[in-house]
């Protein structure tokens, strides 16, 4: 695609999952992509799946300011500019909210939100110069909470607020800010990821999205939608789109919103679930 030809893209958490698919999609569109993640071995393997010469890996800890600043300096030194920065690094969790430790909340906030803010602050000056795109990968949990997700929703809600504030503050500048709020994304690895955390919770809690009754999103289709949303400089991308109606309803009538979430997740409430076990 002509629009993307030779643009420089940084993807945090770019060595696996949606981050890797996004990296591959940007390269296919003609971009030079920098995959930023912690693990050098996984990062090197990820680069091998992408067209030679169009992607490289930079070991980065997004929870460390010095590491993030070094990443920005590395990209400017080698590529001379940054056109797109994708804040994709993050993780989910499982557990009852009242039983999630403060330390776990802190850990999730550090990775899912504070790291995103740290990276954004480092990248925005470069993105303004290039009239570029800041893409913040949130979740449906950035808009509405679900039961049994531990500290995940609390760490993702700030992503939506931060993205909106950036849009408002940069409405007259050349910076485009996109919030992406997807439901559960299909993974090639079908091995359960949260079974240990969800051992004492309802069976659905260990499933993708905490058991939300939504079809898994194809990561390639989501990546294509993200690229199109950037080209159109859209403020938000919610997938599936009809989830926006739930968000609107929840704002108008929280009780109805809660009822719909319980129906969509098969949740009966923590007290009822424990009594049934």
Short mmCIF file of C-alpha atoms in Angstrom, two decimals:
data_model
loop_
_atom_site.label_atom_id
_atom_site.label_comp_id
_atom_site.label_asym_id
_atom_site.label_seq_id
_atom_site.Cartn_x
_atom_site.Cartn_y
_atom_site.Cartn_z
CA UNK A 1 0.00 0.00 0.00
CA UNK A 2 1.43 3.35 -1.05
CA UNK A 3 0.40 5.08 2.17
CA UNK A 4 2.60 2.80 4.28
CA UNK A 5 5.62 2.62 1.99
CA UNK A 6 8.86 3.08 3.98
CA UNK A 7 7.14 4.22 7.17
CA UNK A 8 8.95 3.28 10.40
CA UNK A 9 6.86 1.34 12.91
CA UNK A 10 7.65 0.31 16.49
CA UNK A 11 5.58 -2.48 18.04
CA UNK A 12 6.03 -3.26 21.74
CA UNK A 13 5.31 -6.87 22.60
CA UNK A 14 5.99 -7.44 18.92
CA UNK A 15 7.51 -10.90 19.13
CA UNK A 16 4.32 -12.90 19.70
CA UNK A 17 0.53 -12.87 19.48
CA UNK A 18 -1.18 -9.83 18.01
CA UNK A 19 2.09 -7.89 18.19
CA UNK A 20 3.80 -10.30 15.81
CA UNK A 21 0.82 -10.37 13.42
CA UNK A 22 0.77 -6.56 13.42
CA UNK A 23 4.51 -6.49 12.72
CA UNK A 24 4.06 -8.87 9.80
CA UNK A 25 1.14 -6.81 8.46
CA UNK A 26 3.05 -3.53 8.60
CA UNK A 27 5.98 -5.12 6.79
CA UNK A 28 3.66 -6.55 4.13
CA UNK A 29 2.28 -3.03 3.64
CA UNK A 30 5.79 -1.68 2.97
CA UNK A 31 6.97 -0.52 6.41
CA UNK A 32 10.22 -0.95 8.27
CA UNK A 33 9.28 -2.52 11.61
CA UNK A 34 11.09 -2.64 14.94
CA UNK A 35 9.89 -5.42 17.25
CA UNK A 36 10.43 -4.46 20.88
CA UNK A 37 10.12 -7.11 23.58
CA UNK A 38 12.05 -8.57 26.49
CA UNK A 39 13.14 -11.98 25.20
CA UNK A 40 16.03 -11.87 22.68
CA UNK A 41 15.56 -15.50 21.62
CA UNK A 42 11.85 -15.15 20.91
CA UNK A 43 12.46 -11.78 19.27
CA UNK A 44 15.08 -13.21 16.92
CA UNK A 45 12.76 -16.07 15.99
CA UNK A 46 9.95 -13.61 15.30
CA UNK A 47 12.12 -11.57 12.93
CA UNK A 48 12.85 -14.73 10.93
CA UNK A 49 9.11 -15.01 10.11
CA UNK A 50 9.21 -11.59 8.43
CA UNK A 51 10.63 -10.44 5.10
CA UNK A 52 14.41 -10.11 5.31
CA UNK A 53 15.66 -6.59 5.84
CA UNK A 54 12.26 -5.12 6.71
CA UNK A 55 12.21 -5.95 10.42
CA UNK A 56 14.62 -6.06 13.31
CA UNK A 57 14.40 -6.79 17.03
CA UNK A 58 15.42 -4.51 19.90
CA UNK A 59 15.41 -6.00 23.41
CA UNK A 60 13.31 -3.66 25.53
CA UNK A 61 11.77 -3.61 29.00
CA UNK A 62 8.76 -1.31 28.70
CA UNK A 63 8.51 -1.07 32.50
CA UNK A 64 11.92 0.67 32.60
CA UNK A 65 12.25 4.29 31.44
CA UNK A 66 15.93 3.99 30.54
CA UNK A 67 15.23 0.95 28.35
CA UNK A 68 12.36 2.73 26.57
CA UNK A 69 14.47 5.85 25.97
CA UNK A 70 17.25 3.66 24.58
CA UNK A 71 14.74 2.08 22.20
CA UNK A 72 13.66 5.48 20.87
CA UNK A 73 17.27 6.59 20.48
CA UNK A 74 18.11 3.33 18.69
CA UNK A 75 15.28 3.78 16.18
CA UNK A 76 16.12 7.43 15.49
CA UNK A 77 19.79 6.57 15.06
CA UNK A 78 19.14 3.74 12.60
CA UNK A 79 15.92 4.75 10.83
CA UNK A 80 15.88 8.50 11.41
CA UNK A 81 12.18 8.77 12.32
CA UNK A 82 9.17 7.08 13.91
CA UNK A 83 5.87 7.11 12.01
CA UNK A 84 3.85 4.62 14.07
CA UNK A 85 4.19 3.47 17.65
CA UNK A 86 2.03 0.54 18.77
CA UNK A 87 1.68 0.01 22.52
CA UNK A 88 0.82 -3.68 22.49
CA UNK A 89 2.72 -5.17 25.45
CA UNK A 90 0.49 -6.39 28.28
CA UNK A 91 -1.05 -9.40 29.97
CA UNK A 92 -4.34 -10.58 31.45
CA UNK A 93 -5.15 -12.23 34.78
CA UNK A 94 -7.83 -14.16 36.67
CA UNK A 95 -9.18 -13.92 40.20
CA UNK A 96 -11.79 -12.32 42.42
CA UNK A 97 -11.33 -8.56 42.74
CA UNK A 98 -11.44 -8.56 46.53
CA UNK A 99 -8.87 -11.37 46.71
CA UNK A 100 -6.43 -9.81 44.24
CA UNK A 101 -3.46 -8.48 46.17
CA UNK A 102 -2.41 -4.86 45.96
CA UNK A 103 0.94 -6.11 44.65
CA UNK A 104 -0.82 -7.88 41.75
CA UNK A 105 -2.78 -4.72 40.96
CA UNK A 106 0.50 -2.77 40.96
CA UNK A 107 2.17 -5.30 38.65
CA UNK A 108 -0.71 -5.22 36.16
CA UNK A 109 -0.96 -1.43 36.24
CA UNK A 110 2.77 -1.19 35.65
CA UNK A 111 2.68 -3.34 32.53
CA UNK A 112 -0.79 -2.65 31.10
CA UNK A 113 -0.99 1.09 31.71
CA UNK A 114 2.08 2.78 33.16
CA UNK A 115 4.38 1.16 30.58
CA UNK A 116 2.00 2.38 27.86
CA UNK A 117 2.12 5.91 29.25
CA UNK A 118 5.92 5.72 29.56
CA UNK A 119 6.32 4.60 25.94
CA UNK A 120 3.83 7.18 24.69
CA UNK A 121 5.65 10.04 26.37
CA UNK A 122 8.92 8.90 24.82
CA UNK A 123 7.44 8.44 21.33
CA UNK A 124 5.03 11.37 20.98
CA UNK A 125 7.66 14.07 20.19
CA UNK A 126 8.85 11.95 17.26
CA UNK A 127 5.31 11.11 16.13
CA UNK A 128 4.32 14.79 16.05
CA UNK A 129 7.27 15.48 13.72
CA UNK A 130 6.16 12.75 11.31
CA UNK A 131 2.41 13.40 11.61
CA UNK A 132 2.33 9.86 12.90
CA UNK A 133 0.11 7.40 14.72
CA UNK A 134 0.06 6.34 18.36
CA UNK A 135 -1.85 3.05 18.64
CA UNK A 136 -2.84 1.94 22.13
CA UNK A 137 -4.00 -1.67 22.31
CA UNK A 138 -6.59 -1.82 25.04
CA UNK A 139 -9.39 -4.35 25.42
CA UNK A 140 -13.14 -4.56 25.80
CA UNK A 141 -12.08 -4.43 29.45
CA UNK A 142 -10.94 -0.85 28.78
CA UNK A 143 -14.64 -0.03 28.46
CA UNK A 144 -16.47 -2.50 30.70
CA UNK A 145 -15.40 -4.84 33.49
CA UNK A 146 -16.03 -8.58 33.58
CA UNK A 147 -16.14 -10.89 36.60
CA UNK A 148 -13.19 -13.03 37.69
CA UNK A 149 -10.56 -11.03 35.74
CA UNK A 150 -8.51 -10.12 38.82
CA UNK A 151 -6.84 -6.74 38.35
CA UNK A 152 -7.04 -6.79 34.55
CA UNK A 153 -9.98 -4.43 34.01
CA UNK A 154 -8.65 -1.95 36.56
CA UNK A 155 -5.34 -1.87 34.66
CA UNK A 156 -7.00 -1.52 31.24
CA UNK A 157 -9.64 1.12 32.05
CA UNK A 158 -6.95 3.87 32.32
CA UNK A 159 -5.83 3.11 28.74
CA UNK A 160 -9.14 4.43 27.39
CA UNK A 161 -9.05 7.57 29.56
CA UNK A 162 -5.41 8.28 28.71
CA UNK A 163 -6.02 7.81 24.98
CA UNK A 164 -8.99 10.18 25.05
CA UNK A 165 -7.05 12.80 26.98
CA UNK A 166 -4.21 12.62 24.47
CA UNK A 167 -6.68 13.02 21.60
CA UNK A 168 -8.20 16.10 23.22
CA UNK A 169 -4.87 17.70 24.04
CA UNK A 170 -3.46 17.03 20.56
CA UNK A 171 -6.60 17.81 18.54
CA UNK A 172 -4.84 20.74 16.88
CA UNK A 173 -1.53 18.93 16.33
CA UNK A 174 -0.46 16.39 13.76
CA UNK A 175 -0.59 13.43 16.18
CA UNK A 176 -3.20 10.71 15.60
CA UNK A 177 -4.16 8.62 18.65
CA UNK A 178 -6.06 5.36 18.15
CA UNK A 179 -7.52 3.28 20.96
CA UNK A 180 -8.08 -0.36 19.98
CA UNK A 181 -10.57 -2.23 22.18
CA UNK A 182 -10.83 -5.85 21.01
CA UNK A 183 -12.54 -8.85 22.54
CA UNK A 184 -10.72 -12.19 22.98
CA UNK A 185 -8.19 -12.78 20.19
CA UNK A 186 -7.67 -16.27 18.79
CA UNK A 187 -4.26 -17.77 19.47
CA UNK A 188 -2.36 -20.47 17.57
CA UNK A 189 -1.41 -21.99 20.92
CA UNK A 190 -4.62 -23.40 22.42
CA UNK A 191 -2.97 -24.41 25.71
CA UNK A 192 -4.97 -22.98 28.66
CA UNK A 193 -3.16 -19.96 30.11
CA UNK A 194 -5.06 -19.12 33.28
CA UNK A 195 -6.23 -22.47 34.64
CA UNK A 196 -4.07 -22.23 37.77
CA UNK A 197 -5.31 -18.74 38.60
CA UNK A 198 -8.91 -19.79 37.92
CA UNK A 199 -8.77 -23.11 39.83
CA UNK A 200 -11.23 -21.99 42.54
CA UNK A 201 -13.44 -19.97 40.17
CA UNK A 202 -16.29 -21.01 37.85
CA UNK A 203 -15.05 -23.10 34.91
CA UNK A 204 -15.66 -20.30 32.40
CA UNK A 205 -13.25 -17.97 34.20
CA UNK A 206 -10.21 -19.76 32.77
CA UNK A 207 -11.41 -19.37 29.19
CA UNK A 208 -10.46 -16.50 26.82
CA UNK A 209 -12.02 -13.25 27.94
CA UNK A 210 -13.11 -14.86 31.19
CA UNK A 211 -15.65 -16.96 29.30
CA UNK A 212 -17.34 -14.09 27.48
CA UNK A 213 -19.69 -15.44 24.80
CA UNK A 214 -17.95 -13.87 21.83
CA UNK A 215 -16.37 -15.55 18.84
CA UNK A 216 -12.58 -15.35 19.00
CA UNK A 217 -11.21 -12.54 16.84
CA UNK A 218 -8.89 -13.47 13.97
CA UNK A 219 -5.62 -11.60 14.70
CA UNK A 220 -4.94 -11.04 11.00
CA UNK A 221 -8.34 -9.44 10.44
CA UNK A 222 -7.85 -7.29 13.52
CA UNK A 223 -4.43 -6.21 12.25
CA UNK A 224 -5.97 -5.24 8.90
CA UNK A 225 -8.64 -3.19 10.69
CA UNK A 226 -5.96 -1.41 12.74
CA UNK A 227 -4.02 -0.40 9.63
CA UNK A 228 -7.21 0.92 7.99
CA UNK A 229 -8.19 2.79 11.17
CA UNK A 230 -4.78 4.47 11.16
CA UNK A 231 -5.12 5.53 7.54
CA UNK A 232 -8.53 7.03 8.31
CA UNK A 233 -7.19 8.53 11.56
CA UNK A 234 -10.10 7.10 13.55
CA UNK A 235 -10.17 7.77 17.31
CA UNK A 236 -11.32 4.30 18.35
CA UNK A 237 -11.64 0.78 17.00
CA UNK A 238 -13.97 -1.51 18.97
CA UNK A 239 -14.14 -5.16 17.86
CA UNK A 240 -16.77 -6.55 17.66
CA UNK A 241 -18.42 -3.27 16.72
CA UNK A 242 -21.75 -4.08 18.36
CA UNK A 243 -20.03 -3.99 21.77
CA UNK A 244 -20.28 -0.19 21.52
CA UNK A 245 -24.01 -0.52 22.23
CA UNK A 246 -23.23 -2.33 25.50
CA UNK A 247 -20.87 0.47 26.50
CA UNK A 248 -23.50 3.11 25.72
CA UNK A 249 -26.20 1.20 27.61
CA UNK A 250 -23.94 0.68 30.61
CA UNK A 251 -23.38 4.44 30.81
CA UNK A 252 -27.12 5.16 30.62
CA UNK A 253 -28.17 2.36 32.98
CA UNK A 254 -25.40 0.54 34.89
CA UNK A 255 -27.85 -2.11 36.13
CA UNK A 256 -28.76 -3.15 32.60
CA UNK A 257 -25.10 -3.07 31.63
CA UNK A 258 -24.23 -5.41 34.50
CA UNK A 259 -27.10 -7.73 33.57
CA UNK A 260 -25.83 -8.01 29.98
CA UNK A 261 -22.26 -8.70 31.12
CA UNK A 262 -23.50 -11.48 33.43
CA UNK A 263 -25.50 -12.99 30.56
CA UNK A 264 -22.52 -12.78 28.19
CA UNK A 265 -20.14 -14.41 30.67
CA UNK A 266 -22.51 -16.90 32.30
CA UNK A 267 -21.67 -15.31 35.63
CA UNK A 268 -23.91 -15.83 38.66
CA UNK A 269 -21.86 -13.72 41.02
CA UNK A 270 -19.04 -14.78 43.31
CA UNK A 271 -21.23 -15.61 46.30
CA UNK A 272 -23.62 -17.77 44.28
CA UNK A 273 -20.76 -19.49 42.47
CA UNK A 274 -19.05 -20.43 45.73
CA UNK A 275 -22.30 -21.70 47.24
CA UNK A 276 -22.87 -23.89 44.19
CA UNK A 277 -19.43 -25.52 44.40
#
